[in-house]
PDB file of C-alpha atoms and ligand atoms in Angstrom:
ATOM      1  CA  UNK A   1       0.000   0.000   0.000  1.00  0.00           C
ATOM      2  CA  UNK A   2       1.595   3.552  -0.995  1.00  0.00           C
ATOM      3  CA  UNK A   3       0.875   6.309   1.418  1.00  0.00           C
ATOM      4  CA  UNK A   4      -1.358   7.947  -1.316  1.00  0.00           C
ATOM      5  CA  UNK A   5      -4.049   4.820  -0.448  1.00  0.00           C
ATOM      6  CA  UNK A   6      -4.469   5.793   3.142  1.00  0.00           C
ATOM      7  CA  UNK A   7      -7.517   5.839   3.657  1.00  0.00           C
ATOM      8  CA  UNK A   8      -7.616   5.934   7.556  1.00  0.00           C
ATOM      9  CA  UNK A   9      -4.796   7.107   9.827  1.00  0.00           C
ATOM     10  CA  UNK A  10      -3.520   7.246  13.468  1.00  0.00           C
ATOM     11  CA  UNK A  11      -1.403  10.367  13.555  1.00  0.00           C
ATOM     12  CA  UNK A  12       0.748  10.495  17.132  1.00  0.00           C
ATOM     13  CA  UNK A  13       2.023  13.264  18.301  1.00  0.00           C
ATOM     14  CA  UNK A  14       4.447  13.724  21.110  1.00  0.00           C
ATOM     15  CA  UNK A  15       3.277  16.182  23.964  1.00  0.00           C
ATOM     16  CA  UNK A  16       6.898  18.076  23.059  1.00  0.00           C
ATOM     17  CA  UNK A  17       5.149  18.621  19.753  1.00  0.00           C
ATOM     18  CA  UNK A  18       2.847  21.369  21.585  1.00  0.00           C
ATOM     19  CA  UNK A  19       5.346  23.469  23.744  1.00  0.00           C
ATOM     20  CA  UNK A  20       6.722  25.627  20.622  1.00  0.00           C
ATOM     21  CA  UNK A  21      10.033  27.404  21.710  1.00  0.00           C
ATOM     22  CA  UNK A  22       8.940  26.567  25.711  1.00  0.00           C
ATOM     23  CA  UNK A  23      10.161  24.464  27.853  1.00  0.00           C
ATOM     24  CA  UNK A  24       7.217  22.705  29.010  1.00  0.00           C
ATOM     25  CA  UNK A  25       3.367  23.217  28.284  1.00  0.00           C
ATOM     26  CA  UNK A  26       1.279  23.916  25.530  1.00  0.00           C
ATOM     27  CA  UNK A  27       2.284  26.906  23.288  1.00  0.00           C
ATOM     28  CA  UNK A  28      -1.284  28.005  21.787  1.00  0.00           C
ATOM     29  CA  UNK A  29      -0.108  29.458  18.442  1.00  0.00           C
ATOM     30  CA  UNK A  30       2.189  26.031  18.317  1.00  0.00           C
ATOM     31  CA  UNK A  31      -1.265  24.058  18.875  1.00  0.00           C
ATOM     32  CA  UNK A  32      -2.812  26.301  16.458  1.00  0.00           C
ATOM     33  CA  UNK A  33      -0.582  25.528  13.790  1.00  0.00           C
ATOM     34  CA  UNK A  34      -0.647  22.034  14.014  1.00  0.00           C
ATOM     35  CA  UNK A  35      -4.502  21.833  14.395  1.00  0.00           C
ATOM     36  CA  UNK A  36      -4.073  23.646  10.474  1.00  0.00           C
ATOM     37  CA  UNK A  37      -1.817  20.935   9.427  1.00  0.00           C
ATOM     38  CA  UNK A  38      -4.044  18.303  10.497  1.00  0.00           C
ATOM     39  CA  UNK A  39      -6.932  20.538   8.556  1.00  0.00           C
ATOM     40  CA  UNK A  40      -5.476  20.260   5.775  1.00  0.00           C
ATOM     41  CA  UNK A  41      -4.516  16.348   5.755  1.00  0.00           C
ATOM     42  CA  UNK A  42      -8.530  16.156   6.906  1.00  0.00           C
ATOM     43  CA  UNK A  43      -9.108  18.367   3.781  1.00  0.00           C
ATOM     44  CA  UNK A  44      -7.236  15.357   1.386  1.00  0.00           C
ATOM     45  CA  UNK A  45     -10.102  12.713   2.350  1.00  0.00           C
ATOM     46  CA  UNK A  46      -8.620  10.834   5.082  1.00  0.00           C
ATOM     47  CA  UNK A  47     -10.188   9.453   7.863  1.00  0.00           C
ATOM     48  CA  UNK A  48      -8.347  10.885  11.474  1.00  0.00           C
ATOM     49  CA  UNK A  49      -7.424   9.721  14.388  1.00  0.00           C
ATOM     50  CA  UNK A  50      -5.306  11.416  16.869  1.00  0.00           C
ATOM     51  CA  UNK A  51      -2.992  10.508  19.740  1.00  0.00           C
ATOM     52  CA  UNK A  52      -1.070  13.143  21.564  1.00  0.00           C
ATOM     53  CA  UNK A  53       1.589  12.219  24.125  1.00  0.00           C
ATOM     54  CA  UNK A  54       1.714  14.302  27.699  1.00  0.00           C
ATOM     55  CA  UNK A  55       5.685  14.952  27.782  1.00  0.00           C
ATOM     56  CA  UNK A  56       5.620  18.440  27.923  1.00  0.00           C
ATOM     57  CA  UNK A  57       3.434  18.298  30.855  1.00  0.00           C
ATOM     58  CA  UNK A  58       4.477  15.449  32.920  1.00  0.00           C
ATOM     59  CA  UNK A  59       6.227  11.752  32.632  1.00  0.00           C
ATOM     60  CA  UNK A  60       5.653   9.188  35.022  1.00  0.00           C
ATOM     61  CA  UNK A  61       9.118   7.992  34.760  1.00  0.00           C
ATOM     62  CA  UNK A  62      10.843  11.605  35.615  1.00  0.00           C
ATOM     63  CA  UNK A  63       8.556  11.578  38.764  1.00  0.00           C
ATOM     64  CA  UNK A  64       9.370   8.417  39.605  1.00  0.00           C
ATOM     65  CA  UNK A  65      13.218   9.122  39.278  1.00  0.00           C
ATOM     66  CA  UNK A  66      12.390  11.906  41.802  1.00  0.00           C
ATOM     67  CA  UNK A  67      10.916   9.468  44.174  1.00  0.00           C
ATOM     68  CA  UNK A  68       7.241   9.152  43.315  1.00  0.00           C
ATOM     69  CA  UNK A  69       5.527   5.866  43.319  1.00  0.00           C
ATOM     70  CA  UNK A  70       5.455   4.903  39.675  1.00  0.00           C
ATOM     71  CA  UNK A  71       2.507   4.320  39.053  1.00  0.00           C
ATOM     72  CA  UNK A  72       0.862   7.190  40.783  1.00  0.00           C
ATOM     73  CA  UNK A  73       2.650   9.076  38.404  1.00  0.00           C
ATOM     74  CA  UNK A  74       1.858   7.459  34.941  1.00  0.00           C
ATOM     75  CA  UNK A  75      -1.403   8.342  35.964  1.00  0.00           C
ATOM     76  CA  UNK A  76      -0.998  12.100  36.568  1.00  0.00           C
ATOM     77  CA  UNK A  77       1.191  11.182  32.885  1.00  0.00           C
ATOM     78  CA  UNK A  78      -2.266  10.082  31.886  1.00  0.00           C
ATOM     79  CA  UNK A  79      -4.115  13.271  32.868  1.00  0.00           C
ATOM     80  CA  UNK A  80      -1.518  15.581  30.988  1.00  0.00           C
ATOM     81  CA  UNK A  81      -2.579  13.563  27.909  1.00  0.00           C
ATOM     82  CA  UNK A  82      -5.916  14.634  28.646  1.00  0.00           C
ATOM     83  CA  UNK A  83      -4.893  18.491  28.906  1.00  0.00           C
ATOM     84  CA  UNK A  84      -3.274  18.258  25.493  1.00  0.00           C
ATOM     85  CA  UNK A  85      -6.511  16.392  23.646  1.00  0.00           C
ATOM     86  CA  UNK A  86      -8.670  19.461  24.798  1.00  0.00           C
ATOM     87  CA  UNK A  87      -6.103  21.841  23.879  1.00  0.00           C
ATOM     88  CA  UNK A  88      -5.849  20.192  20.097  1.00  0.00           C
ATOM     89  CA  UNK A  89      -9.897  20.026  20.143  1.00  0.00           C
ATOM     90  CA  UNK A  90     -10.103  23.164  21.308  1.00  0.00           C
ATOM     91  CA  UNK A  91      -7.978  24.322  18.337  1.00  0.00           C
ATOM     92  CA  UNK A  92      -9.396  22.182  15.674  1.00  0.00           C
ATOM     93  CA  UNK A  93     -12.461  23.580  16.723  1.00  0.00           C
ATOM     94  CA  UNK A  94     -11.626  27.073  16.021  1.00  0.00           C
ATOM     95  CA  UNK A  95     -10.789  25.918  12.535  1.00  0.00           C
ATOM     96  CA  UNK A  96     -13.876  24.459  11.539  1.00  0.00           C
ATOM     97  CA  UNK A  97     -12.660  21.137  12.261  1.00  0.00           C
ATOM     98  CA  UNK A  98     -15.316  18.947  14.221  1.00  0.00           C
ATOM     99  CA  UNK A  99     -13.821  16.770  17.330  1.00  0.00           C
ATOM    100  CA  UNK A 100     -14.202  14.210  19.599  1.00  0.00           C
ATOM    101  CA  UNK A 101     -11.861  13.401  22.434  1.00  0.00           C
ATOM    102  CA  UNK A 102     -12.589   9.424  23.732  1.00  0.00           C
ATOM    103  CA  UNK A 103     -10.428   9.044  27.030  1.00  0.00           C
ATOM    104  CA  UNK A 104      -9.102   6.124  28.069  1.00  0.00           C
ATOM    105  CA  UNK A 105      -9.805   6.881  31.732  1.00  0.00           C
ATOM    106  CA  UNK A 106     -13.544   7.857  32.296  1.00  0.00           C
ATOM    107  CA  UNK A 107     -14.020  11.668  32.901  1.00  0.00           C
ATOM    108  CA  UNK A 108     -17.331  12.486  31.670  1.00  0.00           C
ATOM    109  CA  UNK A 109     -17.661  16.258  32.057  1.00  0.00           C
ATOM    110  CA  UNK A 110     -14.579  16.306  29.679  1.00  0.00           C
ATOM    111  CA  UNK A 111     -14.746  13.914  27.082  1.00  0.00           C
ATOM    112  CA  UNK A 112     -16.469  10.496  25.956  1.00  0.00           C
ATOM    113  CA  UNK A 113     -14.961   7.139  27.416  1.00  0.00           C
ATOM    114  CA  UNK A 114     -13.052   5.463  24.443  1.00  0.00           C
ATOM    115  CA  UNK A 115     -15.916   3.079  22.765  1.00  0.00           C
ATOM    116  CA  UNK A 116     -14.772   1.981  19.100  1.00  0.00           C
ATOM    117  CA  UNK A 117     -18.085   1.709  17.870  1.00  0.00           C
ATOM    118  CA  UNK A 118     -18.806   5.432  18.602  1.00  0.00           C
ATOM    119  CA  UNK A 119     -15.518   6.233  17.109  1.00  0.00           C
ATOM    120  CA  UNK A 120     -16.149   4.895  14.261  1.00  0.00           C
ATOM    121  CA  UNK A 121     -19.396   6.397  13.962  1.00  0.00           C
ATOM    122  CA  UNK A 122     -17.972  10.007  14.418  1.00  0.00           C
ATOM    123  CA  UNK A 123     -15.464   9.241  11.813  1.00  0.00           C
ATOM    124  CA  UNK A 124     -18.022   8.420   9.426  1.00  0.00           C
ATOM    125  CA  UNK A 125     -19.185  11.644  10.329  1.00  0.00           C
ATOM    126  CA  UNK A 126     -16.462  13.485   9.200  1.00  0.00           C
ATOM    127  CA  UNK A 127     -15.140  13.891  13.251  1.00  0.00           C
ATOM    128  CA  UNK A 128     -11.543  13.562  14.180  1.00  0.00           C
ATOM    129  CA  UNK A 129     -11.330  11.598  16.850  1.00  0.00           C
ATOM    130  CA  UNK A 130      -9.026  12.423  19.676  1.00  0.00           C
ATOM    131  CA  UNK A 131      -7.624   9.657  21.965  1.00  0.00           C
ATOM    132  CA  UNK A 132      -6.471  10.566  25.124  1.00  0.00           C
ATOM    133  CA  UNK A 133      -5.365   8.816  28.346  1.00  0.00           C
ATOM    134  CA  UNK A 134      -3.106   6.220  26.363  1.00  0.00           C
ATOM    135  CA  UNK A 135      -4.317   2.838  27.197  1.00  0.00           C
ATOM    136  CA  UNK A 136      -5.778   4.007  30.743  1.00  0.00           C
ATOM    137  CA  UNK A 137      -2.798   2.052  32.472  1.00  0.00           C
ATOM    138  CA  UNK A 138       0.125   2.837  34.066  1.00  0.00           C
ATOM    139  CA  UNK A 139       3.977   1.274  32.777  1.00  0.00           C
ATOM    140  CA  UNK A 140       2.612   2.439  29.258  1.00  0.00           C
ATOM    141  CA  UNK A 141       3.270   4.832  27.179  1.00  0.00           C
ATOM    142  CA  UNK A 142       0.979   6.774  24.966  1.00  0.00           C
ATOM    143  CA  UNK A 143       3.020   5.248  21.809  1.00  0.00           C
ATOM    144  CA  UNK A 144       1.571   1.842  22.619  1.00  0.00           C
ATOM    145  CA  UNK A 145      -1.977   3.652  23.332  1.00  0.00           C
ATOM    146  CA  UNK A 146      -1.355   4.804  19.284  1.00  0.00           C
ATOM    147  CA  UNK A 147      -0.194   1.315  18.223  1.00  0.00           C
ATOM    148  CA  UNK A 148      -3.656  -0.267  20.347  1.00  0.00           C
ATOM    149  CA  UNK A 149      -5.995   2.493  18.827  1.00  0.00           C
ATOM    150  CA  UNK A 150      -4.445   2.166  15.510  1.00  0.00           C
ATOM    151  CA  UNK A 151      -5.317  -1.282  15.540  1.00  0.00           C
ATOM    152  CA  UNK A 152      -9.165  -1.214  16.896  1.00  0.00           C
ATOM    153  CA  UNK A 153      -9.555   1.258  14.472  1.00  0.00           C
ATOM    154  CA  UNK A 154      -8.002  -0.696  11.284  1.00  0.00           C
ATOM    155  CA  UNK A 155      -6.046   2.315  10.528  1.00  0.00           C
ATOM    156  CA  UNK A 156      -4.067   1.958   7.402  1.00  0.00           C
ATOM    157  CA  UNK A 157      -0.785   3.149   8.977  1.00  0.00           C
ATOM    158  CA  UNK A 158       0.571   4.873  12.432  1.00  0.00           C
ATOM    159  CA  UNK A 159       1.958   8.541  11.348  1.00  0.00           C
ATOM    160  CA  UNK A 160       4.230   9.381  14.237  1.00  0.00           C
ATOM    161  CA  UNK A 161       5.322  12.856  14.160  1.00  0.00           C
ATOM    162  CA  UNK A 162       8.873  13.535  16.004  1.00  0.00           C
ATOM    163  CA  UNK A 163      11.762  16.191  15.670  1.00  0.00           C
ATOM    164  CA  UNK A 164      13.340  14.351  13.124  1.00  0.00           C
ATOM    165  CA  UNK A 165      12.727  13.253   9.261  1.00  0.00           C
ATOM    166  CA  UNK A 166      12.983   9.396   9.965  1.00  0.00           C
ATOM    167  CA  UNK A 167      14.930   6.670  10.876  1.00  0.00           C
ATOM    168  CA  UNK A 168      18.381   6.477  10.888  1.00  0.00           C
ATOM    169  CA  UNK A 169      21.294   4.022  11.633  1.00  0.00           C
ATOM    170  CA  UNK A 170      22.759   6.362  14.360  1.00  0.00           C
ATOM    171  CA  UNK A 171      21.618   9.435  15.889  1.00  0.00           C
ATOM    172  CA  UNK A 172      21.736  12.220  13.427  1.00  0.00           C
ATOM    173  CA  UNK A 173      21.813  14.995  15.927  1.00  0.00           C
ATOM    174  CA  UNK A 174      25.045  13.732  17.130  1.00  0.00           C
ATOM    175  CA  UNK A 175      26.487  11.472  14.147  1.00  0.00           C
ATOM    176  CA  UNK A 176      28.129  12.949  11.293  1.00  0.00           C
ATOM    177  CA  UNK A 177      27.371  11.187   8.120  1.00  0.00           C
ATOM    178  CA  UNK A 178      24.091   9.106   9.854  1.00  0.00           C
ATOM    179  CA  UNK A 179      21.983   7.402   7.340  1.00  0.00           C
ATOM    180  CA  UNK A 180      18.584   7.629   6.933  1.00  0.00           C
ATOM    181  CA  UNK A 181      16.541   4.523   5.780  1.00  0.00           C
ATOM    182  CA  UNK A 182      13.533   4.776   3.113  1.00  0.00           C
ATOM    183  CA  UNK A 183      11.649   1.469   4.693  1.00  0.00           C
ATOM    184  CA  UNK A 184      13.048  -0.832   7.248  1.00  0.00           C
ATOM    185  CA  UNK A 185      11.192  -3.690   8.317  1.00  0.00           C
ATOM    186  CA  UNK A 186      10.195  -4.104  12.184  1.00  0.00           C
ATOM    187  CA  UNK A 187      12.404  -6.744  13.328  1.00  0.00           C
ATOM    188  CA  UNK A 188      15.054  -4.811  12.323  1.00  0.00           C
ATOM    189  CA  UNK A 189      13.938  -2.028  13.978  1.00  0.00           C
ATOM    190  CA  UNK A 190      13.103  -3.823  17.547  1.00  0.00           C
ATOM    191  CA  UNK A 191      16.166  -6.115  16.731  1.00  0.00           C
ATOM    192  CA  UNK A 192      19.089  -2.860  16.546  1.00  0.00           C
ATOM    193  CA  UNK A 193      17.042  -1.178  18.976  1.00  0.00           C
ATOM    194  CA  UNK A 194      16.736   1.849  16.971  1.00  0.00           C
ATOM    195  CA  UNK A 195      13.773   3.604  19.239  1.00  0.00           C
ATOM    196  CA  UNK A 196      11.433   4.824  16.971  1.00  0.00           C
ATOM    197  CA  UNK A 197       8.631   4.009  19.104  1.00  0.00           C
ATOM    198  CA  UNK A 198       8.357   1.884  22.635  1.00  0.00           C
ATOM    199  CA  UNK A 199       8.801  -1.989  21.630  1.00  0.00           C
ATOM    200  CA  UNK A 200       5.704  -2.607  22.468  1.00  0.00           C
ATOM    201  CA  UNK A 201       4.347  -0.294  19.823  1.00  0.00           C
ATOM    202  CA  UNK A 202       6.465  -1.145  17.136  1.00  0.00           C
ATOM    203  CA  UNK A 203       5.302  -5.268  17.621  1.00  0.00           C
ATOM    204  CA  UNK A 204       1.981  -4.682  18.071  1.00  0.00           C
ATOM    205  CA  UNK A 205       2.223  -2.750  14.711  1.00  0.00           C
ATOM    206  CA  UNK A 206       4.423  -5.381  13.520  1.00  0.00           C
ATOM    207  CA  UNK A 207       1.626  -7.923  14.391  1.00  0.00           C
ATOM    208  CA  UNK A 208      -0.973  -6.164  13.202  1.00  0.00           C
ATOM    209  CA  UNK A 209       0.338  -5.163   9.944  1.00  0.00           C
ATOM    210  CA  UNK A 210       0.126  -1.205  10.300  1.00  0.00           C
ATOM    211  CA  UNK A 211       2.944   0.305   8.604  1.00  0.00           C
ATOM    212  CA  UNK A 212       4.700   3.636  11.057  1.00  0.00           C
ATOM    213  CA  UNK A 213       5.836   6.256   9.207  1.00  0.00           C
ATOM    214  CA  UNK A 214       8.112   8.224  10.565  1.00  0.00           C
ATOM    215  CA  UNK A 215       8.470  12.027   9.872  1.00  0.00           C
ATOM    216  CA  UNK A 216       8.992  15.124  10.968  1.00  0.00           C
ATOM    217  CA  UNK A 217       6.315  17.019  12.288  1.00  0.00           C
ATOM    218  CA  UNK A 218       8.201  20.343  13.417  1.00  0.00           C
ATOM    219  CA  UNK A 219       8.327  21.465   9.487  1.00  0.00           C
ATOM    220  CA  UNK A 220       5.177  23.555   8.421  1.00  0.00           C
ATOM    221  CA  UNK A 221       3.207  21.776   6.016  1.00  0.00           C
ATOM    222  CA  UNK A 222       4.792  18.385   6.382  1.00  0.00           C
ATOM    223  CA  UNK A 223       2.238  16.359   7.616  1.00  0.00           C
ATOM    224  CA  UNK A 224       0.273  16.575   4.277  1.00  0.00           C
ATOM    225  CA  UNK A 225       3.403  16.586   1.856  1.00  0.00           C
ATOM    226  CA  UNK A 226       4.352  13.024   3.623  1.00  0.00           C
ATOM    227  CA  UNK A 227       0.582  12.195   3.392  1.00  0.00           C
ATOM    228  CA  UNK A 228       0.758  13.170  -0.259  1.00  0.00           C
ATOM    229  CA  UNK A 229       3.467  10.540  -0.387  1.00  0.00           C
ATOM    230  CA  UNK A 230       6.163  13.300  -0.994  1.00  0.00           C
ATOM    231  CA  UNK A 231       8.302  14.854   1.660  1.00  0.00           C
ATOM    232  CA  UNK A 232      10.995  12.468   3.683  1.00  0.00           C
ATOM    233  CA  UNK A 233      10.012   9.786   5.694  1.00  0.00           C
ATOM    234  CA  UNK A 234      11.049   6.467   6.762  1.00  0.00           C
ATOM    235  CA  UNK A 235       8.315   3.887   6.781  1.00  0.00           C
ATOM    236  CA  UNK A 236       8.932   0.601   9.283  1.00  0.00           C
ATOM    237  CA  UNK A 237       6.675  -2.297   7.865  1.00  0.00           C
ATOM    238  CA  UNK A 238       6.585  -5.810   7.577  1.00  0.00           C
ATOM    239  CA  UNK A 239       9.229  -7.231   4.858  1.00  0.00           C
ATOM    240  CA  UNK A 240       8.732 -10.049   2.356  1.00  0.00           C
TER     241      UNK A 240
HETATM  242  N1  UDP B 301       1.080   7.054  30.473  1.00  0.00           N
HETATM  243  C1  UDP B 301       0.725   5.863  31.103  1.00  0.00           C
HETATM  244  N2  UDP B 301      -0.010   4.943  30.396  1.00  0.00           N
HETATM  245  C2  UDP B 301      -0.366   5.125  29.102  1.00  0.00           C
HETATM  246  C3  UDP B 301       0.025   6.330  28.466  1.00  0.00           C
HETATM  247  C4  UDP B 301       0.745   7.270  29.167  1.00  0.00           C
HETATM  248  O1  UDP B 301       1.041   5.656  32.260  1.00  0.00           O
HETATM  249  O2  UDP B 301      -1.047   4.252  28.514  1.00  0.00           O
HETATM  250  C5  UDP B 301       1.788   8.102  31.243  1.00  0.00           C
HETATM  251  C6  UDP B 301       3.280   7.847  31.419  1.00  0.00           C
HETATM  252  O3  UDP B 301       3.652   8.327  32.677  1.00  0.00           O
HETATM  253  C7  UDP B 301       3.885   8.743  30.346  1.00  0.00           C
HETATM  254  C8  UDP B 301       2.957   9.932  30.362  1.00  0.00           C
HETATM  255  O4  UDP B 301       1.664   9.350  30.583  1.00  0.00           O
HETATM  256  O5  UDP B 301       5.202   9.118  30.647  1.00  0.00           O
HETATM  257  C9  UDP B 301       2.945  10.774  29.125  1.00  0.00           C
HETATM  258  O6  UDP B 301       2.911   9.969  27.974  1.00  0.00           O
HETATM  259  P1  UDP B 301       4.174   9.788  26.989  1.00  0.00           P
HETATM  260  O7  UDP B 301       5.438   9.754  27.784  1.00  0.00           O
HETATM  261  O8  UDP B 301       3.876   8.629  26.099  1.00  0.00           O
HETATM  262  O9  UDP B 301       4.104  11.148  26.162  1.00  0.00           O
HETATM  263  P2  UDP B 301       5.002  11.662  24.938  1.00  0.00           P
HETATM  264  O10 UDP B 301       6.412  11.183  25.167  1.00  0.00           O
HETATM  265  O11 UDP B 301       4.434  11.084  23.695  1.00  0.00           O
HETATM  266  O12 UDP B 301       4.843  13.146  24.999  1.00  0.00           O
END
């Protein structure tokens, strides 16, 4: 399948993805500017869901480095997820761009509870549906909570946004000469350790047959060039 025949995505986001030039938090204009990148892949025909990480607000692991019981902090993890859904649906909204935000840990005055079969019926609708809360469990990451949605909702591939245009043998912020890869198949990928998601997103994506493309999200109008099949990417997928 090209990336041209995509007719349903999971695009992931990291939470860093939101803070702009900050530190931490969620820049607005930043938000605002990917909500009108995600417009515009809408605008091409495709079918949208969303997954948006919580590291610029908090990681249960850096609390738990600082002493915190673990999983008491994956959950407040969880919560900043939630903070960044309603900040993208807030902003999609402004645009035009009709939302729903399913979390994966019940908060009803927010946001639905994740139920597929409502999912699907708001994209049907035309909705972009926002999943928050990762998989509602802490020791996860909101990578795997992409891979798990991506495969309830037979997406046609994972789109994971990062600060960099794929993947590459070596680190390319720190290795002259690094090489990037067009495709590279999943075992290689878990097998050389090459971290372009948590393990246990990258096999259940492997097991599920979703194809991750990896790009970067942090140059304007990317998003639909990769979408359009042009841009650079690196796409991890099962090989013959
Ligand atoms: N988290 C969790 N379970 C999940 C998803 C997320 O416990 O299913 C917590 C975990 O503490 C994580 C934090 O939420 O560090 C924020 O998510 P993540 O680190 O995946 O965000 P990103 O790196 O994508 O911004």
């Amino acid at each position: 399948m090209t990336r041209q025949s995509f007719k349903r995505i999971l695009l992931k986001l990291s939470g860093e993805a939101l803070m702009g030039s900050n530190p931490f938090g969620i820049d607005p204009q930043t938000v605002a500017d990917l909500a009108a990148e995600v417009k515009s892949a809408k605008e091409q025909g495709l079918e949208l869901c969303l997954v948006i990480g919580g590291g610029n607000i908090f990681r249960g692991m850096a609390g738990a480095a600082k002493g915190m019981d673990r999983a008491q902090a994956d959950y407040m993890g969880m919560l900043a997820t939630v903070m960044n859904a309603l900040a993208m649906q807030n902003a999609l909204e402004q645009i035009g761009v009709e939302t729903r935000v399913q979390s994966a840990i019940k908060m009803d005055q927010v946001c639905e509870p994740v139920i597929r079969r409502r999912a699907e019926r708001h994209l049907a609708k035309g909705r972009v549906v926002i999943f928050a809360a990762g998989v509602g469990s802490p020791y996860f990451t909101t990578d795997t909570g992409a891979a798990l949605r991506a495969a309830e909702m037979k997406c046609d591939a994972l789109f994971k946004g990062t600060s960099v245009d794929g993947v590459y043998d070596s680190d390319p912020k720190t290795t002259v000469g690094a090489k990037r890869y067009e495709t590279i198949g999943f075992d290689r990928v878990l097998g050389d350790d090459l971290r372009v998601m948590d393990a246990s997103a990258v096999a259940l994506c492997r097991d599920n047959d979703i194809p991750i493309v990896v790009f970067n999200i942090r140059q304007s109008g990317n998003l639909a060039r990769v979408l359009a099949g042009e841009g650079t990417a690196t796409i991890v997928q099962n090989e013959e």
